[in-house]
Amino acid sequence: QAHLRSIPAINAGNATGTTGFVTVTGSAPYFTVTFAGILAGDGVGPLDEKAVFSDGIGAKGDFRIVARSGEAAPGTEDGVFFANFAGPSMNARGRTAFQAVLAGPGVGDAQGNALGLWVADRHGQLRLAARTGEQIEVADGDWRTIAFIGFAEGSGGDDGRPSGLSD
């Protein structure tokens, strides 16, 4: 059984990253890592300091930002952006999934549309999978509104615990 000892500093322009919740997946020696963390440094402020990182996008050990607070949230209306992130999950293929809290015009608890679930492919392309306030058809002609999104975070599926993203 392998253990993650440390994660190297993350470079994001002039910012460096510190780690938060870490998910490790894969088989030795080919582990893939994803985590939510905080950026610090020149030009980083409270609106853009949070991020989801992964080395499943490029070369192993080459951590890249999957999503960052303050950035436009793909699949949402103009002006809607990521405000915060829950612990991400990753599958054995290097795809990352995470929950995010949204902010922007027309977004909030009163509207019931401030939480979403995104999935990133191995190239880092983000897709909105579900969002509170959206409607889904659960049976022919039976539409329901998503009120809450639950997500099993923190496991890559190789440790016997539930995973938020399967292969």
Short mmCIF file of C-alpha atoms in Angstrom, two decimals:
data_model
loop_
_atom_site.label_atom_id
_atom_site.label_comp_id
_atom_site.label_asym_id
_atom_site.label_seq_id
_atom_site.Cartn_x
_atom_site.Cartn_y
_atom_site.Cartn_z
CA GLN A 1 0.00 0.00 0.00
CA ALA A 2 1.39 3.36 -1.04
CA HIS A 3 0.94 6.60 0.86
CA LEU A 4 0.93 10.12 -0.45
CA ARG A 5 3.73 11.95 1.34
CA SER A 6 3.44 15.42 -0.09
CA ILE A 7 2.25 17.38 -3.06
CA PRO A 8 4.67 19.77 -4.74
CA ALA A 9 3.93 23.47 -4.93
CA ILE A 10 1.53 24.33 -7.70
CA ASN A 11 2.41 27.09 -10.15
CA ALA A 12 -0.47 29.17 -11.49
CA GLY A 13 1.15 32.28 -12.88
CA ASN A 14 2.48 34.18 -9.88
CA ALA A 15 0.38 32.13 -7.46
CA THR A 16 1.40 29.05 -5.56
CA GLY A 17 -1.00 26.44 -4.22
CA THR A 18 -1.55 24.82 -0.88
CA THR A 19 -3.38 21.57 -0.57
CA GLY A 20 -6.79 20.80 0.78
CA PHE A 21 -8.80 17.59 0.43
CA VAL A 22 -6.79 15.00 -1.58
CA THR A 23 -8.00 12.07 -3.71
CA VAL A 24 -5.49 9.49 -4.96
CA THR A 25 -6.42 6.85 -7.52
CA GLY A 26 -4.61 4.22 -9.58
CA SER A 27 -2.18 1.42 -9.02
CA ALA A 28 1.46 1.80 -7.99
CA PRO A 29 3.51 3.35 -9.46
CA TYR A 30 0.92 5.18 -11.60
CA PHE A 31 -1.11 7.15 -9.08
CA THR A 32 -3.21 10.10 -10.15
CA VAL A 33 -4.07 12.89 -7.71
CA THR A 34 -6.83 15.49 -7.53
CA PHE A 35 -7.55 17.97 -4.74
CA ALA A 36 -9.18 21.25 -3.83
CA GLY A 37 -6.81 23.89 -2.54
CA ILE A 38 -6.12 27.55 -1.94
CA LEU A 39 -3.88 29.78 -4.06
CA ALA A 40 -1.78 32.59 -2.64
CA GLY A 41 0.53 35.14 -4.17
CA ASP A 42 0.60 38.32 -6.22
CA GLY A 43 -2.73 39.17 -7.79
CA VAL A 44 -4.69 36.47 -5.93
CA GLY A 45 -7.61 37.61 -3.82
CA PRO A 46 -10.56 36.12 -1.96
CA LEU A 47 -12.67 35.85 -5.12
CA ASP A 48 -10.18 33.76 -7.11
CA GLU A 49 -8.08 31.91 -4.51
CA LYS A 50 -9.91 28.55 -4.50
CA ALA A 51 -9.23 25.87 -7.11
CA VAL A 52 -9.48 22.20 -8.04
CA PHE A 53 -6.17 20.68 -9.16
CA SER A 54 -5.32 17.43 -10.94
CA ASP A 55 -2.38 15.67 -12.53
CA GLY A 56 -4.83 13.50 -14.50
CA ILE A 57 -5.00 16.15 -17.24
CA GLY A 58 -1.37 16.06 -18.39
CA ALA A 59 1.79 14.25 -17.41
CA LYS A 60 1.85 12.58 -14.00
CA GLY A 61 3.07 15.02 -11.38
CA ASP A 62 2.21 17.99 -13.65
CA PHE A 63 -0.62 19.48 -11.59
CA ARG A 64 -2.98 21.76 -13.44
CA ILE A 65 -5.97 23.83 -12.42
CA VAL A 66 -9.21 22.13 -13.45
CA ALA A 67 -11.45 24.95 -12.16
CA ARG A 68 -10.84 28.16 -10.23
CA SER A 69 -13.12 30.43 -8.24
CA GLY A 70 -14.00 33.59 -10.13
CA GLU A 71 -13.94 31.76 -13.49
CA ALA A 72 -17.07 31.37 -15.61
CA ALA A 73 -18.86 28.11 -14.80
CA PRO A 74 -19.34 26.15 -18.05
CA GLY A 75 -22.93 25.28 -18.90
CA THR A 76 -24.40 28.19 -16.93
CA GLU A 77 -25.74 31.63 -17.85
CA ASP A 78 -23.45 34.55 -18.72
CA GLY A 79 -21.93 36.12 -15.60
CA VAL A 80 -22.28 32.97 -13.43
CA PHE A 81 -18.99 31.88 -11.89
CA PHE A 82 -17.47 29.37 -9.48
CA ALA A 83 -17.42 30.67 -5.88
CA ASN A 84 -16.29 27.61 -3.91
CA PHE A 85 -15.58 23.89 -4.30
CA ALA A 86 -16.29 20.68 -2.41
CA GLY A 87 -13.70 17.89 -2.33
CA PRO A 88 -13.25 16.46 -5.80
CA SER A 89 -13.22 12.83 -6.88
CA MET A 90 -11.39 11.12 -9.73
CA ASN A 91 -11.74 7.84 -11.56
CA ALA A 92 -8.98 5.53 -12.82
CA ARG A 93 -9.10 7.20 -16.25
CA GLY A 94 -8.05 10.56 -14.83
CA ARG A 95 -11.45 12.23 -15.08
CA THR A 96 -12.24 14.61 -12.25
CA ALA A 97 -15.68 15.42 -10.83
CA PHE A 98 -16.48 18.07 -8.23
CA GLN A 99 -19.29 20.04 -6.66
CA ALA A 100 -19.17 23.82 -6.81
CA VAL A 101 -21.10 26.66 -5.27
CA LEU A 102 -22.03 29.29 -7.83
CA ALA A 103 -22.41 33.07 -7.69
CA GLY A 104 -23.50 35.71 -10.14
CA PRO A 105 -26.65 37.25 -11.59
CA GLY A 106 -29.82 35.29 -10.75
CA VAL A 107 -27.96 32.74 -8.61
CA GLY A 108 -28.57 32.07 -4.93
CA ASP A 109 -30.23 30.03 -2.23
CA ALA A 110 -33.53 31.86 -2.74
CA GLN A 111 -33.53 30.79 -6.40
CA GLY A 112 -32.44 27.25 -5.45
CA ASN A 113 -29.78 27.13 -8.17
CA ALA A 114 -26.45 27.76 -6.42
CA LEU A 115 -25.00 24.21 -6.44
CA GLY A 116 -23.71 22.22 -9.40
CA LEU A 117 -21.77 19.09 -10.32
CA TRP A 118 -19.10 19.24 -13.01
CA VAL A 119 -17.05 16.53 -14.71
CA ALA A 120 -13.74 17.16 -16.47
CA ASP A 121 -12.33 14.82 -19.09
CA ARG A 122 -8.62 13.92 -19.34
CA HIS A 123 -8.01 17.10 -21.32
CA GLY A 124 -9.58 19.33 -18.66
CA GLN A 125 -12.77 20.11 -20.63
CA LEU A 126 -15.49 20.81 -18.05
CA ARG A 127 -19.14 19.80 -18.50
CA LEU A 128 -22.03 20.61 -16.19
CA ALA A 129 -23.62 17.29 -15.17
CA ALA A 130 -26.37 18.59 -12.86
CA ARG A 131 -27.44 21.80 -11.13
CA THR A 132 -29.94 22.55 -8.42
CA GLY A 133 -33.02 24.25 -9.81
CA GLU A 134 -32.79 22.37 -13.13
CA GLN A 135 -35.49 19.98 -14.22
CA ILE A 136 -34.91 16.38 -15.26
CA GLU A 137 -37.33 13.88 -16.76
CA VAL A 138 -37.44 10.83 -14.46
CA ALA A 139 -40.15 9.01 -16.44
CA ASP A 140 -42.11 9.77 -19.60
CA GLY A 141 -43.65 13.20 -19.01
CA ASP A 142 -42.67 13.23 -15.29
CA TRP A 143 -40.38 16.20 -14.72
CA ARG A 144 -38.75 16.92 -11.36
CA THR A 145 -36.68 19.81 -10.09
CA ILE A 146 -33.24 19.03 -8.64
CA ALA A 147 -33.33 20.30 -5.04
CA PHE A 148 -30.03 18.87 -3.76
CA ILE A 149 -26.93 17.21 -5.17
CA GLY A 150 -25.19 14.59 -3.03
CA PHE A 151 -21.72 13.48 -4.03
CA ALA A 152 -19.32 10.84 -2.67
CA GLU A 153 -16.03 12.69 -2.58
CA GLY A 154 -12.48 11.83 -1.70
CA SER A 155 -12.06 8.37 -3.19
CA GLY A 156 -10.72 7.21 -6.51
CA GLY A 157 -12.51 3.91 -6.05
CA ASP A 158 -9.37 1.85 -5.40
CA ASP A 159 -9.69 1.86 -1.62
CA GLY A 160 -13.06 0.17 -1.21
CA ARG A 161 -14.87 3.38 -0.28
CA PRO A 162 -17.67 4.86 -2.42
CA SER A 163 -16.49 6.99 -5.32
CA GLY A 164 -18.27 9.96 -6.85
CA LEU A 165 -17.10 9.05 -10.36
CA SER A 166 -16.79 5.57 -11.82
CA ASP A 167 -14.90 4.51 -14.92
#
